[in-house]
Backbone as JSON, one array per atom type, in Angstrom:
{
  "sequence": "MACIVCIFCYIFFYQFGIGPIPYFIGSELFEVSSRPVGMALGSLSSWVCNCIIGMAFPSLQRAWGAYVFLPFSITCALLFLLTKFYVPETRGKDPSEVASEVSKGFKSIIK",
  "N": [[122.14, 56.28, 41.54], [120.13, 55.49, 43.32], [117.95, 55.53, 41.64], [118.41, 53.35, 39.95], [118.26, 51.25, 41.77], [115.56, 51.49, 42.5], [114.34, 50.89, 40.05], [115.13, 48.2, 39.73], [113.83, 47.13, 41.97], [111.16, 47.61, 41.23], [110.95, 45.95, 38.94], [111.44, 43.44, 40.12], [109.24, 43.16, 41.95], [107.12, 43.42, 40.18], [107.43, 41.16, 38.56], [106.87, 39.14, 40.38], [104.34, 39.74, 41.03], [101.88, 41.19, 39.35], [102.88, 40.7, 36.81], [103.15, 37.93, 35.7], [100.48, 37.23, 35.28], [98.99, 37.25, 32.74], [99.98, 34.89, 31.6], [99.26, 32.89, 33.42], [96.46, 33.05, 33.32], [96.01, 32.36, 30.65], [96.95, 29.7, 30.62], [95.17, 28.5, 32.35], [92.52, 28.97, 31.49], [92.16, 28.17, 28.85], [91.64, 25.44, 26.58], [93.77, 22.6, 25.89], [94.3, 22.44, 23.14], [93.89, 25.04, 22.15], [95.45, 26.56, 23.77], [98.17, 27.52, 23.21], [97.69, 29.69, 21.42], [96.05, 31.33, 22.99], [97.79, 31.94, 25.11], [99.8, 33.23, 23.71], [98.41, 35.49, 22.79], [97.83, 36.66, 25.27], [100.43, 37.24, 26.15], [101.24, 38.98, 24.11], [99.39, 41.1, 24.47], [100.17, 41.94, 27.01], [102.82, 42.85, 26.58], [102.37, 44.86, 24.66], [100.76, 46.65, 26.13], [102.6, 47.31, 28.16], [104.52, 48.62, 26.61], [103.03, 50.82, 25.66], [102.49, 52.11, 28.1], [105.1, 52.71, 28.9], [105.82, 54.51, 26.87], [103.93, 56.54, 27.18], [104.2, 57.48, 29.77], [106.3, 59.51, 30.38], [105.21, 61.86, 29.16], [102.75, 62.07, 30.48], [103.7, 62.44, 33.06], [104.93, 64.94, 32.89], [102.69, 66.49, 32.32], [100.79, 65.96, 34.38], [102.11, 65.88, 36.76], [102.37, 65.3, 40.17], [100.13, 63.71, 40.17], [100.4, 61.66, 38.4], [100.24, 58.9, 38.66], [97.59, 58.37, 38.99], [95.79, 57.67, 36.71], [96.8, 55.11, 36.21], [96.37, 53.81, 38.62], [93.58, 53.86, 38.76], [92.98, 52.32, 36.51], [94.1, 49.85, 37.32], [92.43, 49.29, 39.52], [89.92, 49.03, 38.24], [90.46, 46.85, 36.55], [90.95, 44.93, 38.49], [88.37, 44.66, 39.59], [87.01, 43.74, 37.32], [88.3, 41.27, 36.94], [87.7, 40.03, 39.38], [84.9, 39.75, 39.29], [84.26, 38.6, 36.8], [86.11, 36.7, 35.75], [86.35, 33.25, 35.82], [86.67, 31.09, 38.7], [89.24, 28.74, 38.99], [90.37, 26.97, 40.7], [90.9, 23.74, 41.88], [89.47, 22.49, 39.86], [88.9, 20.37, 37.05], [90.5, 20.53, 33.8], [88.53, 20.11, 31.83], [86.17, 20.86, 33.14], [86.65, 23.57, 33.54], [86.81, 24.37, 30.88], [84.18, 23.88, 30.01], [82.82, 25.73, 31.56], [83.93, 28.14, 30.66], [83.14, 28.05, 28.0], [80.48, 28.66, 28.14], [80.48, 31.32, 28.36], [81.57, 34.4, 29.86], [80.23, 35.18, 32.86], [78.89, 37.49, 35.16], [79.38, 37.4, 38.7], [77.79, 38.89, 40.19], [74.54, 39.29, 41.18]],
  "CA": [[122.16, 54.93, 42.1], [118.81, 55.21, 43.89], [117.05, 55.27, 40.52], [118.66, 51.98, 39.5], [117.71, 50.37, 42.81], [114.1, 51.55, 42.37], [113.96, 50.14, 38.84], [115.27, 46.78, 40.04], [112.74, 46.77, 42.89], [109.94, 47.55, 40.45], [110.97, 44.74, 38.11], [111.32, 42.29, 41.01], [107.87, 43.03, 42.46], [106.25, 43.22, 39.03], [107.54, 39.77, 38.12], [106.25, 38.27, 41.37], [102.99, 40.23, 41.25], [100.96, 41.21, 38.23], [103.55, 40.35, 35.56], [102.85, 36.63, 35.1], [99.04, 36.93, 35.22], [98.51, 36.82, 31.42], [100.38, 33.51, 31.34], [98.43, 32.03, 34.27], [95.09, 33.03, 32.79], [96.03, 31.58, 29.41], [97.11, 28.27, 30.89], [94.04, 28.0, 33.13], [91.2, 29.14, 30.87], [92.08, 27.62, 27.5], [91.89, 24.02, 26.41], [95.13, 22.31, 25.43], [94.45, 22.71, 21.7], [93.94, 26.48, 21.87], [96.27, 27.21, 24.8], [99.28, 28.34, 22.69], [97.18, 30.95, 20.87], [95.61, 32.14, 24.12], [98.95, 32.44, 25.86], [100.48, 34.19, 22.84], [97.64, 36.73, 22.84], [98.06, 37.25, 26.59], [101.78, 37.79, 26.15], [101.24, 40.13, 23.21], [98.69, 42.22, 25.1], [100.99, 42.41, 28.12], [103.95, 43.63, 26.06], [101.85, 46.08, 24.02], [100.37, 47.57, 27.2], [103.83, 47.8, 28.79], [105.13, 49.58, 25.68], [102.21, 52.03, 25.69], [102.73, 52.77, 29.38], [106.45, 53.27, 28.85], [105.86, 55.66, 25.97], [103.03, 57.6, 27.65], [104.51, 57.94, 31.12], [106.98, 60.81, 30.48], [104.28, 62.95, 28.83], [101.8, 62.18, 31.59], [104.39, 62.99, 34.22], [105.1, 66.39, 32.68], [101.38, 67.15, 32.32], [100.0, 65.77, 35.6], [102.96, 66.02, 37.94], [102.23, 64.34, 41.27], [98.96, 62.85, 39.94], [100.71, 60.83, 37.24], [99.86, 57.51, 38.89], [96.14, 58.27, 39.12], [95.15, 56.83, 35.69], [97.25, 53.73, 36.36], [95.69, 53.27, 39.79], [92.18, 53.64, 38.39], [92.97, 51.17, 35.61], [94.32, 48.65, 38.12], [91.22, 49.03, 40.31], [88.89, 48.53, 37.33], [90.83, 45.5, 36.12], [90.73, 44.06, 39.64], [86.93, 44.38, 39.65], [86.68, 42.89, 36.17], [88.8, 39.93, 37.23], [86.98, 39.5, 40.54], [83.51, 39.43, 39.0], [84.02, 37.95, 35.51], [87.0, 35.58, 35.44], [85.92, 32.14, 36.67], [87.62, 30.44, 39.61], [89.67, 27.46, 38.42], [91.0, 26.16, 41.74], [90.31, 22.44, 42.16], [88.63, 22.03, 38.76], [89.56, 19.73, 35.9], [90.48, 21.38, 32.6], [87.25, 19.98, 31.12], [85.19, 21.68, 33.86], [86.96, 24.97, 33.24], [86.45, 24.59, 29.48], [82.72, 23.98, 29.88], [82.41, 27.0, 32.18], [84.34, 29.23, 29.78], [82.37, 27.98, 26.76], [79.18, 29.29, 28.4], [80.69, 32.77, 28.36], [81.91, 34.96, 31.17], [79.07, 35.76, 33.53], [79.21, 38.17, 36.41], [78.88, 36.74, 39.9], [76.84, 39.83, 40.81], [73.16, 38.94, 40.78]],
  "C": [[120.78, 54.54, 42.65], [117.81, 54.88, 42.79], [117.2, 53.82, 40.04], [118.09, 50.99, 40.5], [116.18, 50.35, 42.71], [113.62, 50.78, 41.15], [114.07, 48.64, 39.09], [114.18, 46.31, 40.99], [111.42, 46.66, 42.14], [109.87, 46.26, 39.63], [110.78, 43.5, 38.97], [109.87, 42.1, 41.45], [106.87, 42.84, 41.33], [106.26, 41.76, 38.6], [106.94, 38.78, 39.12], [104.81, 38.67, 41.65], [102.14, 40.07, 40.01], [101.57, 40.74, 36.91], [103.16, 39.02, 34.94], [101.36, 36.32, 34.92], [98.56, 36.57, 33.82], [98.86, 35.36, 31.1], [99.56, 32.54, 32.18], [97.01, 31.93, 33.73], [95.04, 32.2, 31.52], [96.14, 30.09, 29.66], [95.94, 27.69, 31.65], [92.73, 28.0, 32.35], [91.06, 28.52, 29.49], [92.33, 26.13, 27.51], [93.28, 23.83, 25.82], [95.31, 22.68, 23.97], [94.57, 24.21, 21.4], [94.8, 27.26, 22.87], [97.43, 28.02, 24.22], [98.82, 29.69, 22.13], [96.74, 31.88, 22.0], [96.76, 32.74, 24.9], [99.74, 33.44, 25.02], [99.75, 35.53, 22.84], [97.79, 37.43, 24.18], [99.42, 37.91, 26.68], [101.86, 39.04, 25.28], [100.55, 41.33, 23.86], [99.49, 42.79, 26.26], [102.13, 43.29, 27.62], [103.49, 44.91, 25.38], [101.45, 47.11, 25.08], [101.59, 48.14, 27.92], [104.52, 48.84, 27.91], [104.35, 50.9, 25.69], [102.44, 52.81, 26.98], [104.1, 53.43, 29.38], [106.56, 54.5, 27.97], [105.03, 56.83, 26.5], [103.46, 58.21, 28.97], [105.24, 59.28, 31.17], [106.06, 62.0, 30.17], [103.27, 63.16, 29.94], [102.45, 62.8, 32.81], [104.59, 64.5, 34.09], [103.76, 67.11, 32.82], [100.69, 67.09, 33.68], [100.82, 65.87, 36.87], [102.74, 64.92, 38.96], [101.06, 63.38, 41.06], [99.17, 61.87, 38.8], [100.26, 59.38, 37.43], [98.35, 57.3, 38.99], [95.5, 57.43, 38.0], [95.57, 55.36, 35.8], [96.56, 53.06, 37.54], [94.23, 52.97, 39.48], [92.07, 52.43, 37.47], [93.16, 49.87, 36.38], [93.09, 48.29, 38.94], [90.11, 48.46, 39.43], [89.2, 47.12, 36.85], [90.7, 44.49, 37.25], [89.26, 43.68, 39.73], [86.5, 43.48, 38.5], [87.1, 41.45, 36.43], [87.99, 39.28, 38.34], [85.59, 39.0, 40.15], [83.28, 38.67, 37.7], [84.92, 36.77, 35.19], [86.65, 34.43, 36.37], [87.05, 31.59, 37.54], [87.97, 29.07, 39.04], [90.28, 26.53, 39.46], [90.21, 24.86, 41.96], [89.42, 21.9, 41.05], [89.49, 21.37, 37.69], [89.56, 20.7, 34.72], [89.17, 21.28, 31.82], [86.15, 20.8, 31.81], [85.39, 23.16, 33.56], [86.53, 25.29, 31.81], [84.95, 24.71, 29.3], [82.21, 25.28, 30.49], [82.75, 28.18, 31.28], [83.52, 29.23, 28.49], [80.98, 28.59, 26.92], [79.27, 30.81, 28.34], [81.0, 33.24, 29.77], [80.69, 35.67, 31.73], [79.52, 36.4, 34.82], [78.66, 37.37, 37.58], [77.93, 37.66, 40.66], [75.46, 39.49, 40.29], [72.31, 40.18, 40.64]]
}
């Protein structure tokens, strides 16, 4: 029973946390004409990564024991840094402003 509760908690927090990010990024960074393709690619990458994690986790758990979450934690930290320094801020900008910023390429905010 505790396992089922933990799975439901994971799904709940995932869906309110990192789960919808591929859809938000696709809707914010792509112009209207290319938005469906961008969102489809974001959804595809999310599901492929989830499948890979689901398939790899049991083997990693047997091999690494208590350190099984270490590669996932490192990946999350690296993706956080990538997002922080390379994904442009879209708050308060028109879609045309975002499109012009994205068309210049993703530049790091680190000087």
